[in-house]
């Protein structure tokens, strides 16, 4: 890696919420930028160059024409980082994978649907090799900063493998199950500090299924706590769509 | 035994006094049926009759995340970070005091944990006799219904308006007298405190081990190789770590580092970890000493029921019942598991 690596941001199907989180780093970004050279970043600059060492990719692969584009990015970049749920796990785009093609096309594009090519949404890693994932919907700006720093120090940041419950316990929250609410923290990869639970909500699973999650047990837990299969499915499909075929 | 009688209106004045000197934490209801220790600020209502504080008090000595070293990458220099705010935990139940006493011993063994000890040295503990027992608790059968040490004062409510306050340390006595002289307790008041203890004890004994806790190490050890048992019980284990993270006697942590944004300075910090998490026993090269959930599940019961006993002569579980609530899969209950083992072994002979 050169002393001052060139960094570029790209987006596929997504809302650019992750790049916004990066822009939200504000003054901190200035400190980080003293170590890198941002050559392409729509959120904060218009000028762009196609010479880069690190590519941050946001969004899912949802169309045939996405594939050559992501392959080219992969070829140019020394390190490719997927940022945000759409890129790392397919994200909410995968909701459409549960309905048939003609239906979602008609819903989104109406009469013009035959002009658009679109297929089941997939994470970036379904098409090219990804060197590092920064999970979340949107990503956590502090985790992003941390991952960048580790890259600059020659390391690959790896997010925790344990479930959100760990961080939820550290934060001292009352478990949502004890309040009679459904929470996916029991199977979702941690790293966000359980932020949604801290704010009074539940975990929706945006960081994807934890590598060793016991999904069968989770089903049983939800069942034993009195949730119906439909309620569970509603939660699970939101972000886990691409990981589980049977949901 | 030195003891004083303190009347409810006096407590407010005392708290005001204490709060000028240190951070005072008291139990309060945070949500229907859930209690936590929160900073006393004159407004919080003290839940004198709380049954269990939801989050373990170990966070006051072993915070979930704590900086331990700060370093400078340009100068290659490092210095220890020891933070130890002066604090007072007012209203700690005896089983939780027992857990803290246990941590004190464990943190002193081998390599004394200076960060822990510094925090501990700056903490005063005022115990409180419980009046209610949590549905999931079984402390009376774990030898944790009362403690002989580990508190600076120990409060027992002997009437709606009065407390019998037993002195545990000179510092505690001093704190009690900051506002002026206080009344010495009478024999009758001491008797009232004893009766209050017996009353809650009777309540607590409704949930207990079916045998004498001293037998646990031997029982659980006999079951060590009973794979069928451990595998069956752990089938729904989510490896979420909740049972150990909420436990007042668990003390495991992981050490990590982070650089600042200019990549010049950094800090090494520790953060709660636990043996129920898969990565816990993983070592360089990817080998894992406890690869599967059932091995981790068994390990926790061995720790609580035998390994800690081998070190200290007491069980690693004080029966607070926090893990019982925390486990969404409802499989982390030491009372249930140890009772089951006892039953099985009893029926064998
Ligand atoms: S609220 Fe959710 S994340 Fe937190 S402990 Fe409960 S299940 Fe886990
Ligand atoms: S709590 Fe769950 S939904 Fe919220 S950010 Fe974390 S992983 Fe995502
Ligand atoms: S094992 Fe459970 S009941 Fe025992 S001390 Fe720990 S949290 Fe409390
Ligand atoms: S039971 Fe597990 S987490 Fe708790 S102290 Fe022991 S090894 Fe650590
Ligand atoms: S026993 Fe329960 S609380 Fe403990 S790791 Fe397994 S599922 Fe989580």
Coordinates of C-alpha atoms and ligand atoms in Angstrom, one line a residue:
Chain A
X1 CA 0.0 0.0 0.0
X2 CA 1.4 3.4 -0.9
X3 CA 2.1 5.9 1.8
X4 CA -1.0 7.8 0.9
X5 CA -3.4 5.3 -0.6
X6 CA -6.0 6.5 -3.1
X7 CA -9.5 5.8 -2.0
X8 CA -12.7 5.7 -4.1
X9 CA -16.3 5.2 -3.3
X10 CA -18.8 3.4 -5.6
X11 CA -22.5 2.7 -5.4
X12 CA -24.8 0.1 -6.6
X13 CA -28.4 -0.5 -5.6
X14 CA -28.6 1.3 -2.2
X15 CA -29.6 4.6 -0.7
X16 CA -26.1 6.1 -0.3
X17 CA -26.8 6.2 3.4
X18 CA -23.5 4.6 4.1
X19 CA -21.5 7.2 2.2
X20 CA -23.6 9.8 4.1
X21 CA -22.4 8.3 7.4
X22 CA -18.8 8.7 6.1
X23 CA -19.5 12.4 5.3
X24 CA -21.0 12.6 8.8
X25 CA -17.6 12.0 10.3
X26 CA -17.1 15.7 9.6
X27 CA -14.0 17.0 11.3
X28 CA -12.8 13.5 12.0
X29 CA -12.8 12.9 8.3
X30 CA -10.2 15.7 8.0
X31 CA -7.9 13.9 10.3
X32 CA -8.3 10.6 8.5
X33 CA -8.0 12.3 5.1
X34 CA -4.5 13.4 6.1
X35 CA -3.5 9.8 5.5
X36 CA -5.5 9.1 2.4
X37 CA -6.3 10.7 -0.9
X38 CA -10.0 10.5 -1.8
X39 CA -10.3 10.4 -5.6
X40 CA -13.9 9.7 -5.9
X41 CA -16.7 10.4 -3.5
X42 CA -20.1 11.7 -4.7
X43 CA -21.2 12.8 -1.2
X44 CA -18.5 15.4 -0.8
X45 CA -16.8 16.1 -4.2
X46 CA -17.7 16.1 -7.8
X47 CA -14.3 15.6 -9.5
X48 CA -13.3 12.0 -9.9
X49 CA -10.3 10.0 -11.1
X50 CA -10.3 6.3 -11.9
X51 CA -7.0 5.4 -10.2
X52 CA -7.4 4.0 -6.7
X53 CA -6.0 1.5 -4.2
X54 CA -9.0 1.1 -2.0
X55 CA -12.5 0.8 -3.3
X56 CA -15.4 1.2 -0.9
X57 CA -18.5 -0.3 -2.5
X58 CA -22.0 0.4 -1.4
X59 CA -25.2 -1.2 -2.6
X60 CA -26.3 -4.6 -3.9
X61 CA -25.9 -6.3 -7.3
X62 CA -29.4 -6.2 -8.8
X63 CA -28.9 -6.1 -12.6
X64 CA -26.9 -7.9 -15.2
X65 CA -25.0 -4.7 -16.1
X66 CA -23.8 -4.4 -12.4
X67 CA -21.6 -7.4 -12.9
X68 CA -19.0 -6.1 -15.4
X69 CA -18.9 -2.9 -13.5
X70 CA -18.1 -4.5 -10.1
X71 CA -15.5 -6.8 -11.9
X72 CA -13.7 -3.8 -13.2
X73 CA -13.7 -2.1 -9.8
X74 CA -12.3 -5.4 -8.4
X75 CA -9.5 -5.4 -11.0
X76 CA -8.5 -1.8 -10.3
X77 CA -8.6 -2.0 -6.6
X78 CA -5.9 -3.5 -4.4
X79 CA -8.5 -3.7 -1.6
X80 CA -12.2 -3.9 -2.0
X81 CA -14.4 -3.1 1.0
X82 CA -18.1 -3.7 1.0
X83 CA -19.9 -1.1 3.1
X84 CA -23.4 -1.3 4.4
X85 CA -25.9 -4.1 4.5
X86 CA -26.9 -3.9 0.8
X87 CA -23.3 -4.6 -0.2
X88 CA -22.3 -7.0 2.6
X89 CA -25.4 -9.1 2.9
X90 CA -27.8 -8.0 0.2
X91 CA -29.7 -5.9 2.7
X92 CA -33.3 -4.9 2.3
X93 CA -33.0 -5.2 -1.5
X94 CA -33.4 -8.9 -1.0
X95 CA -37.0 -8.4 0.1
X96 CA -37.8 -8.5 -3.5
X97 CA -36.3 -12.0 -3.8
X98 CA -39.4 -13.3 -2.0
X99 CA -41.8 -12.3 -4.7
X100 CA -41.6 -13.2 -8.3
X101 CA -39.9 -11.2 -10.9
X102 CA -42.8 -10.0 -13.0
X103 CA -44.5 -8.9 -9.8
X104 CA -41.7 -6.7 -8.4
X105 CA -40.9 -5.3 -11.8
X106 CA -44.5 -4.3 -12.3
X107 CA -44.6 -2.8 -8.8
X108 CA -41.5 -0.7 -9.3
X109 CA -41.5 0.3 -13.0
X110 CA -45.2 -0.1 -13.9
X111 CA -45.8 0.0 -17.6
X112 CA -42.1 0.4 -18.4
X113 CA -41.0 -2.7 -16.6
X114 CA -39.9 -4.4 -19.8
X115 CA -37.3 -1.7 -20.4
X116 CA -35.5 -2.5 -17.2
X117 CA -33.4 -5.5 -16.5
X118 CA -33.3 -6.5 -12.8
X119 CA -32.9 -9.8 -11.0
X120 CA -32.7 -11.1 -7.5
X121 CA -30.6 -8.9 -5.3
X122 CA -27.2 -10.2 -4.1
X123 CA -24.3 -8.9 -2.0
X124 CA -21.1 -7.8 -3.7
X125 CA -19.4 -11.0 -2.5
X126 CA -21.7 -13.1 -4.7
X127 CA -19.9 -11.7 -7.7
X128 CA -16.4 -10.7 -6.7
X129 CA -14.0 -11.3 -3.9
X130 CA -14.5 -8.9 -1.0
X131 CA -11.5 -8.2 1.3
X132 CA -13.4 -6.5 4.1
X133 CA -16.9 -6.0 5.2
X134 CA -18.2 -3.0 7.1
X135 CA -21.7 -4.1 8.1
X136 CA -24.8 -2.1 9.1
X137 CA -27.8 -0.3 7.6
X138 CA -26.4 2.3 7.7
X139 CA -22.8 1.6 8.7
X140 CA -21.6 3.0 12.0
X141 CA -19.3 5.9 11.3
X142 CA -17.0 5.0 14.2
X143 CA -16.6 1.5 13.0
X144 CA -15.9 2.9 9.5
X145 CA -13.2 5.1 10.9
X146 CA -11.8 2.2 12.8
X147 CA -11.7 0.0 9.8
X148 CA -9.9 2.6 7.7
X149 CA -7.3 3.1 10.4
X150 CA -6.7 -0.6 10.6
X151 CA -6.2 -0.7 6.8
X152 CA -3.7 2.2 7.1
X153 CA -1.9 0.3 9.8
X154 CA -1.7 -2.7 7.5
X155 CA -4.5 -4.8 9.1
X156 CA -7.8 -6.0 7.9
X157 CA -10.5 -5.1 10.4
X158 CA -12.7 -7.9 11.4
X159 CA -16.0 -7.2 13.0
X160 CA -17.1 -9.2 16.0
X161 CA -18.5 -12.7 15.3
X162 CA -20.7 -12.9 18.4
X163 CA -24.3 -11.7 18.4
X164 CA -25.6 -8.3 19.3
X165 CA -26.7 -9.5 22.8
X166 CA -23.1 -9.2 23.9
X167 CA -23.0 -5.5 23.3
X168 CA -26.6 -5.1 24.5
X169 CA -25.6 -6.6 27.8
X170 CA -22.6 -4.3 28.0
X171 CA -24.9 -1.3 27.3
X172 CA -27.1 -2.5 30.2
X173 CA -30.3 -2.7 28.3
X174 CA -33.3 -4.7 29.6
X175 CA -33.8 -7.5 27.1
X176 CA -36.6 -7.0 24.7
X177 CA -37.8 -10.6 25.1
X178 CA -38.4 -9.8 28.8
X179 CA -40.5 -6.9 27.7
X180 CA -42.5 -9.2 25.4
X181 CA -40.9 -7.9 22.2
X182 CA -39.2 -9.8 19.4
X183 CA -35.5 -9.0 18.9
X184 CA -33.1 -10.4 16.4
X185 CA -30.0 -9.6 18.5
X186 CA -29.8 -13.2 19.4
X187 CA -28.6 -14.2 15.9
X188 CA -27.3 -10.9 14.5
X189 CA -23.6 -10.1 14.2
X190 CA -22.5 -7.4 16.7
X191 CA -20.4 -4.4 16.2
X192 CA -23.0 -1.6 16.3
X193 CA -23.0 -1.5 20.1
X194 CA -26.6 -2.6 20.0
X195 CA -27.5 0.9 19.1
X196 CA -31.1 0.3 18.1
X197 CA -31.9 -1.4 21.4
X198 CA -30.1 1.4 23.3
X199 CA -32.5 3.8 21.6
X200 CA -35.5 1.9 22.7
X201 CA -36.1 -0.2 19.6
X202 CA -35.2 -3.8 18.9
X203 CA -32.5 -5.3 16.7
X204 CA -33.7 -5.8 13.2
X205 CA -30.7 -7.8 12.1
X206 CA -29.1 -5.2 9.8
X207 CA -25.6 -6.5 10.3
X208 CA -26.5 -9.9 9.0
X209 CA -26.6 -13.3 10.6
X210 CA -23.7 -13.9 13.0
X211 CA -21.3 -16.5 11.6
X212 CA -22.2 -19.2 14.2
X213 CA -25.8 -18.2 14.8
X214 CA -28.0 -21.0 15.9
X215 CA -31.0 -20.3 13.7
X216 CA -33.0 -23.3 14.8
X217 CA -32.6 -22.3 18.4
X218 CA -33.7 -18.7 17.5
X219 CA -36.9 -20.1 15.9
X220 CA -37.6 -22.1 19.0
X221 CA -36.9 -19.1 21.3
X222 CA -39.3 -16.9 19.3
X223 CA -41.9 -19.6 19.4
X224 CA -41.5 -20.2 23.1
X225 CA -41.8 -16.5 23.8
X226 CA -45.2 -16.6 22.0
X227 CA -44.4 -15.1 18.6
X228 CA -46.1 -16.5 15.6
X229 CA -44.2 -17.8 12.5
X230 CA -45.5 -14.8 10.5
X231 CA -44.2 -12.3 13.1
X232 CA -40.8 -14.0 13.1
X233 CA -40.7 -14.2 9.3
X234 CA -41.5 -10.5 9.0
X235 CA -38.4 -9.7 11.1
X236 CA -36.1 -12.3 9.5
X237 CA -36.8 -11.4 5.9
X238 CA -36.0 -7.7 6.3
X239 CA -32.3 -8.2 6.3
X240 CA -31.6 -11.9 6.3
X241 CA -33.3 -12.5 3.0
X242 CA -30.2 -13.3 1.0
X243 CA -28.8 -15.7 3.6
X244 CA -31.7 -17.9 4.1
X245 CA -33.7 -19.4 1.3
X246 CA -36.4 -20.9 3.5
X247 CA -37.6 -17.9 5.4
Chain B
X1 CA -21.1 -5.5 66.9
X2 CA -21.7 -1.7 66.6
X3 CA -25.0 -0.7 65.3
X4 CA -27.0 2.5 65.0
X5 CA -30.6 3.3 64.2
X6 CA -31.3 5.7 61.4
X7 CA -34.7 7.1 60.6
X8 CA -36.0 7.5 57.1
X9 CA -35.9 11.4 57.0
X10 CA -32.3 11.2 58.1
X11 CA -31.3 9.2 55.1
X12 CA -32.0 12.2 52.8
X13 CA -29.6 14.4 54.7
X14 CA -27.0 11.7 54.8
X15 CA -27.3 11.1 51.1
X16 CA -26.9 14.8 50.4
X17 CA -23.7 14.9 52.5
X18 CA -22.3 11.8 50.8
X19 CA -23.0 13.0 47.4
X20 CA -20.8 16.0 47.9
X21 CA -17.9 13.7 48.4
X22 CA -18.4 10.8 46.0
X23 CA -20.7 9.4 43.3
X24 CA -23.6 7.8 45.1
X25 CA -25.6 5.0 43.4
X26 CA -28.9 3.7 44.7
X27 CA -31.4 1.1 43.5
X28 CA -34.4 2.5 41.7
X29 CA -37.1 1.1 39.5
X30 CA -36.3 1.9 35.9
X31 CA -39.3 0.2 34.4
X32 CA -42.2 -1.8 35.7
X33 CA -40.6 -4.6 37.7
X34 CA -37.0 -3.8 36.7
X35 CA -34.5 -2.2 39.0
X36 CA -31.1 -0.7 38.5
X37 CA -28.5 1.2 40.4
X38 CA -28.5 4.8 39.3
X39 CA -26.8 8.0 40.4
X40 CA -28.5 9.6 43.4
X41 CA -29.4 13.2 42.6
X42 CA -32.1 14.0 45.1
X43 CA -34.8 13.1 42.5
X44 CA -34.5 9.4 42.1
X45 CA -36.7 7.4 44.3
X46 CA -34.9 4.7 46.2
X47 CA -36.4 1.3 45.8
X48 CA -35.8 0.0 49.3
X49 CA -37.7 -3.1 48.6
X50 CA -36.2 -4.0 45.2
X51 CA -35.8 -7.7 44.5
X52 CA -32.8 -7.8 42.1
X53 CA -30.9 -5.1 40.2
X54 CA -31.0 -6.1 36.6
X55 CA -27.4 -5.3 35.6
X56 CA -24.6 -6.8 37.6
X57 CA -22.7 -4.4 40.0
X58 CA -19.4 -5.7 38.7
X59 CA -19.6 -2.9 36.1
X60 CA -18.6 -0.5 38.9
X61 CA -15.2 -2.3 39.3
X62 CA -14.8 -3.9 35.9
X63 CA -16.6 -1.6 33.4
X64 CA -17.8 -3.2 30.2
X65 CA -15.0 -1.3 28.4
X66 CA -12.1 0.3 30.1
X67 CA -8.9 1.9 28.9
X68 CA -5.9 0.3 30.6
X69 CA -2.9 1.7 28.6
X70 CA -2.4 4.7 26.4
X71 CA 0.5 4.8 23.9
X72 CA 2.2 7.0 21.5
X73 CA 3.2 5.4 18.2
X74 CA 5.6 8.2 17.2
X75 CA 7.5 8.2 20.5
X76 CA 7.1 4.5 21.2
X77 CA 6.0 5.3 24.7
X78 CA 3.2 3.8 26.8
X79 CA 1.7 4.5 30.2
X80 CA -0.8 2.8 32.3
X81 CA -4.3 4.3 32.7
X82 CA -5.9 3.8 36.0
X83 CA -9.2 5.5 36.6
X84 CA -10.9 5.1 40.0
X85 CA -13.7 7.5 40.8
X86 CA -14.8 7.7 44.4
X87 CA -18.1 5.9 44.6
X88 CA -20.6 4.6 47.0
X89 CA -23.0 1.8 46.3
X90 CA -25.9 2.2 48.7
X91 CA -28.3 -0.7 49.0
X92 CA -26.4 -3.8 47.8
X93 CA -27.9 -7.1 48.7
X94 CA -25.9 -9.8 50.5
X95 CA -25.6 -12.2 47.6
X96 CA -24.2 -9.4 45.5
X97 CA -21.7 -8.5 48.2
X98 CA -20.7 -12.1 48.3
X99 CA -20.1 -11.9 44.5
X100 CA -17.9 -8.8 45.0
X101 CA -16.0 -10.5 47.8
X102 CA -15.3 -13.4 45.4
X103 CA -14.2 -11.1 42.6
X104 CA -11.9 -9.3 45.1
X105 CA -10.2 -12.6 45.8
X106 CA -9.9 -13.7 42.2
X107 CA -8.6 -10.4 41.0
X108 CA -5.9 -10.5 43.7
X109 CA -4.6 -14.0 42.8
X110 CA -1.7 -14.6 40.5
X111 CA -1.3 -11.2 38.8
X112 CA -3.2 -8.6 40.9
X113 CA -5.5 -6.6 38.7
X114 CA -4.5 -3.0 39.5
X115 CA -7.3 -1.4 37.6
X116 CA -9.9 -3.4 39.4
X117 CA -8.2 -2.9 42.8
X118 CA -8.0 0.8 42.3
X119 CA -11.7 1.1 41.6
X120 CA -12.5 -1.3 44.4
X121 CA -10.4 0.7 46.9
X122 CA -12.3 3.8 46.1
X123 CA -15.7 2.2 46.5
X124 CA -17.8 2.1 49.7
X125 CA -20.5 -0.5 49.9
X126 CA -23.5 -0.1 52.0
X127 CA -25.4 -3.4 52.2
X128 CA -29.2 -3.7 52.4
X129 CA -31.2 -6.6 53.7
X130 CA -33.6 -7.6 50.9
X131 CA -37.3 -7.8 51.6
X132 CA -38.4 -9.4 48.3
X133 CA -36.8 -12.3 46.4
X134 CA -36.6 -12.4 42.6
X135 CA -38.6 -15.2 41.1
X136 CA -35.4 -16.6 39.6
X137 CA -33.2 -16.3 42.6
X138 CA -31.9 -19.2 44.8
X139 CA -29.2 -17.5 46.8
X140 CA -30.3 -18.8 50.1
X141 CA -29.1 -22.3 49.0
X142 CA -25.8 -21.1 47.7
X143 CA -24.5 -19.9 51.0
X144 CA -25.2 -16.3 50.0
X145 CA -28.1 -15.2 52.2
X146 CA -25.8 -13.3 54.5
X147 CA -22.2 -12.0 54.5
X148 CA -19.8 -11.4 57.4
X149 CA -17.6 -8.9 55.5
X150 CA -17.5 -6.9 52.3
X151 CA -19.6 -4.0 53.5
X152 CA -18.9 -0.7 55.2
X153 CA -22.4 -0.5 56.6
X154 CA -25.3 -3.0 56.4
X155 CA -28.8 -1.7 56.5
X156 CA -31.9 -3.5 57.6
X157 CA -35.3 -1.9 57.5
X158 CA -36.9 -2.7 60.8
X159 CA -40.0 -0.6 60.5
X160 CA -41.5 1.6 57.8
X161 CA -39.5 4.5 59.1
X162 CA -36.4 3.0 60.6
X163 CA -33.2 1.1 59.7
X164 CA -30.9 -0.9 61.8
X165 CA -27.5 -0.1 60.6
X166 CA -24.6 -2.4 61.4
X167 CA -21.1 -1.1 61.1
X168 CA -18.7 -3.0 58.9
X169 CA -15.7 -0.6 58.8
X170 CA -14.4 2.6 60.4
X171 CA -15.0 4.5 57.2
X172 CA -18.6 3.3 57.2
X173 CA -19.1 4.5 60.7
X174 CA -17.6 7.9 59.9
X175 CA -19.9 8.3 56.9
X176 CA -22.9 7.6 59.1
X177 CA -21.8 10.4 61.5
X178 CA -21.0 13.1 58.9
X179 CA -24.2 14.9 59.9
X180 CA -23.7 14.7 63.6
X181 CA -24.2 12.0 66.2
X182 CA -26.6 9.1 65.6
X183 CA -28.6 6.9 67.9
X184 CA -27.2 3.6 69.1
X185 CA -29.4 0.7 68.5
X186 CA -31.2 -1.1 71.2
X187 CA -31.4 -4.8 71.8
X188 CA -35.0 -4.8 70.6
X189 CA -34.0 -3.2 67.3
X190 CA -31.3 -5.7 66.8
X191 CA -33.9 -8.4 67.4
X192 CA -36.1 -6.7 64.8
X193 CA -33.3 -6.9 62.3
X194 CA -32.8 -10.6 63.0
X195 CA -36.5 -11.2 62.4
X196 CA -36.4 -9.3 59.2
X197 CA -33.6 -11.5 58.0
X198 CA -35.4 -14.7 58.9
X199 CA -38.5 -13.5 57.1
X200 CA -36.8 -12.9 53.8
X201 CA -34.8 -16.1 54.3
X202 CA -38.0 -18.1 54.5
X203 CA -39.2 -16.5 51.3
X204 CA -35.9 -17.2 49.6
X205 CA -35.9 -20.8 50.6
X206 CA -38.9 -21.5 48.4
X207 CA -36.4 -21.7 45.5
X208 CA -33.4 -23.7 46.4
X209 CA -31.1 -26.5 45.5
X210 CA -32.4 -29.8 46.6
X211 CA -29.2 -30.7 48.3
X212 CA -26.3 -29.1 50.2
X213 CA -24.4 -26.8 47.9
X214 CA -21.1 -28.2 49.1
X215 CA -21.8 -31.4 47.1
X216 CA -21.9 -29.6 43.8
X217 CA -18.2 -29.9 42.8
X218 CA -18.3 -33.7 43.2
X219 CA -21.7 -34.0 41.5
X220 CA -20.9 -31.9 38.5
X221 CA -17.5 -33.6 38.1
X222 CA -19.2 -37.0 38.0
X223 CA -21.3 -35.7 35.1
X224 CA -18.4 -34.2 33.1
X225 CA -18.3 -37.1 30.7
X226 CA -22.1 -37.3 30.3
X227 CA -22.1 -35.9 26.8
X228 CA -25.7 -36.8 26.1
X229 CA -26.8 -34.7 29.0
X230 CA -24.7 -31.6 28.0
X231 CA -25.6 -31.9 24.3
X232 CA -29.3 -32.2 25.0
X233 CA -29.4 -29.3 27.3
X234 CA -27.4 -27.0 25.0
X235 CA -29.3 -27.8 21.8
X236 CA -30.9 -24.3 21.8
X237 CA -27.9 -22.4 23.0
X238 CA -27.4 -19.3 21.0
X239 CA -23.8 -18.8 22.1
X240 CA -24.9 -15.3 22.9
X241 CA -23.0 -14.9 26.1
X242 CA -25.8 -13.3 28.0
X243 CA -25.6 -15.8 30.9
X244 CA -22.0 -14.9 31.6
X245 CA -22.1 -11.2 30.8
X246 CA -24.9 -10.6 33.4
X247 CA -23.2 -12.8 36.0
X248 CA -21.7 -10.9 39.0
X249 CA -18.9 -13.4 39.5
X250 CA -17.8 -13.7 35.9
X251 CA -14.8 -11.6 35.1
X252 CA -13.4 -12.5 31.7
X253 CA -12.4 -9.8 29.3
X254 CA -10.6 -9.4 26.0
X255 CA -7.9 -6.9 25.3
X256 CA -7.9 -4.7 22.2
X257 CA -6.3 -1.6 20.8
X258 CA -7.4 1.4 18.8
X259 CA -5.4 4.2 17.2
X260 CA -6.6 7.8 17.2
X261 CA -7.6 9.4 13.9
X262 CA -4.2 11.0 13.3
X263 CA -2.6 7.5 13.8
X264 CA -0.2 9.0 16.4
X265 CA -1.6 7.9 19.7
X266 CA -3.7 5.0 20.7
X267 CA -5.2 3.2 23.6
X268 CA -5.4 -0.4 24.8
X269 CA -8.6 -1.3 26.4
X270 CA -10.3 -4.3 27.8
X271 CA -13.8 -5.3 27.1
X272 CA -16.2 -7.9 28.6
X273 CA -15.8 -11.4 27.1
X274 CA -17.1 -14.7 28.2
X275 CA -16.6 -18.5 27.8
X276 CA -20.0 -19.0 26.2
X277 CA -18.8 -17.1 23.1
X278 CA -17.3 -19.2 20.4
X279 CA -14.3 -17.0 19.8
X280 CA -13.3 -17.1 23.5
X281 CA -11.2 -20.2 23.5
X282 CA -9.9 -19.7 20.0
X283 CA -6.1 -19.3 19.7
X284 CA -3.7 -18.3 17.0
X285 CA -3.8 -20.7 14.1
X286 CA -7.6 -21.1 14.5
X287 CA -7.6 -23.9 17.0
X288 CA -10.5 -23.7 19.5
X289 CA -10.4 -25.5 22.8
X290 CA -14.2 -25.4 23.0
X291 CA -15.3 -25.5 19.5
X292 CA -18.9 -26.6 20.1
X293 CA -21.8 -25.0 22.0
X294 CA -22.2 -28.0 24.2
X295 CA -18.6 -27.9 25.4
X296 CA -18.9 -24.3 26.2
X297 CA -22.2 -24.9 28.0
X298 CA -20.7 -27.6 30.1
X299 CA -17.6 -25.5 30.8
X300 CA -19.8 -22.8 32.4
X301 CA -21.4 -25.2 34.8
X302 CA -18.0 -26.6 35.6
X303 CA -16.6 -23.2 36.3
X304 CA -19.5 -22.3 38.5
X305 CA -19.8 -25.6 40.2
X306 CA -16.2 -26.9 40.5
X307 CA -13.3 -24.9 39.1
X308 CA -14.0 -21.8 41.3
X309 CA -14.6 -24.0 44.3
X310 CA -11.2 -25.6 43.7
X311 CA -9.6 -22.2 43.9
X312 CA -11.6 -20.6 46.7
X313 CA -13.7 -23.1 48.5
X314 CA -17.0 -21.6 47.5
X315 CA -19.1 -21.9 44.4
X316 CA -18.8 -19.6 41.4
X317 CA -22.5 -19.0 41.5
X318 CA -24.2 -17.0 44.3
X319 CA -27.7 -17.7 43.1
X320 CA -28.8 -14.2 42.1
X321 CA -30.8 -15.6 39.2
X322 CA -29.7 -13.0 36.6
X323 CA -28.6 -15.6 34.1
X324 CA -31.9 -17.4 34.4
X325 CA -33.7 -14.3 33.2
X326 CA -31.1 -13.3 30.7
X327 CA -31.1 -16.5 28.7
X328 CA -33.7 -16.2 26.1
X329 CA -33.4 -20.0 25.4
X330 CA -34.1 -20.6 29.1
X331 CA -31.3 -23.1 29.5
X332 CA -28.9 -21.2 31.7
X333 CA -30.4 -21.9 35.1
X334 CA -27.7 -23.4 37.4
X335 CA -30.3 -24.4 40.0
X336 CA -32.2 -26.4 37.5
X337 CA -29.2 -28.0 36.0
X338 CA -27.5 -28.9 39.3
X339 CA -30.7 -30.2 40.7
X340 CA -31.1 -32.4 37.7
X341 CA -27.7 -33.8 38.0
X342 CA -28.3 -34.5 41.7
X343 CA -31.5 -36.3 40.9
X344 CA -29.9 -38.4 38.3
X345 CA -27.0 -39.4 40.4
X346 CA -29.2 -40.0 43.5
X347 CA -31.3 -42.4 41.4
X348 CA -28.3 -44.3 40.1
X349 CA -27.4 -45.7 43.5
Ligands
LIG1 S1 -32.7 -7.1 23.6 FE1 -32.1 -8.2 21.8 S2 -29.9 -7.9 21.6 FE2 -30.5 -7.3 23.6 S3 -30.1 -9.1 24.9 FE3 -32.2 -9.1 24.3 S4 -32.3 -10.4 22.4 FE4 -30.2 -9.7 22.8
LIG2 S1 -29.1 -3.2 16.7 FE1 -29.4 -4.7 15.0 S2 -30.6 -3.5 13.5 FE2 -29.7 -2.0 14.9 S3 -27.7 -1.4 14.0 FE3 -27.3 -3.2 15.4 S4 -27.4 -5.0 14.0 FE4 -28.4 -3.3 13.0
LIG3 S1 -24.5 -18.2 37.4 FE1 -26.4 -17.1 37.2 S2 -27.4 -17.2 39.2 FE2 -25.3 -17.8 39.5 S3 -24.3 -15.9 40.1 FE3 -24.1 -16.0 37.9 S4 -25.8 -14.9 37.1 FE4 -26.2 -15.3 39.3
LIG4 S1 -17.8 -18.7 33.6 FE1 -16.8 -18.2 31.7 S2 -17.1 -16.0 31.4 FE2 -17.5 -16.5 33.6 S3 -15.6 -16.1 34.5 FE3 -15.7 -18.2 34.0 S4 -14.7 -18.4 32.1 FE4 -15.1 -16.3 32.4
LIG5 S1 -27.0 -20.6 27.7 FE1 -28.5 -19.1 27.1 S2 -27.6 -17.1 27.6 FE2 -26.0 -18.6 27.7 S3 -25.0 -18.5 25.7 FE3 -26.5 -20.1 25.6 S4 -28.4 -19.1 24.9 FE4 -27.0 -17.5 25.5

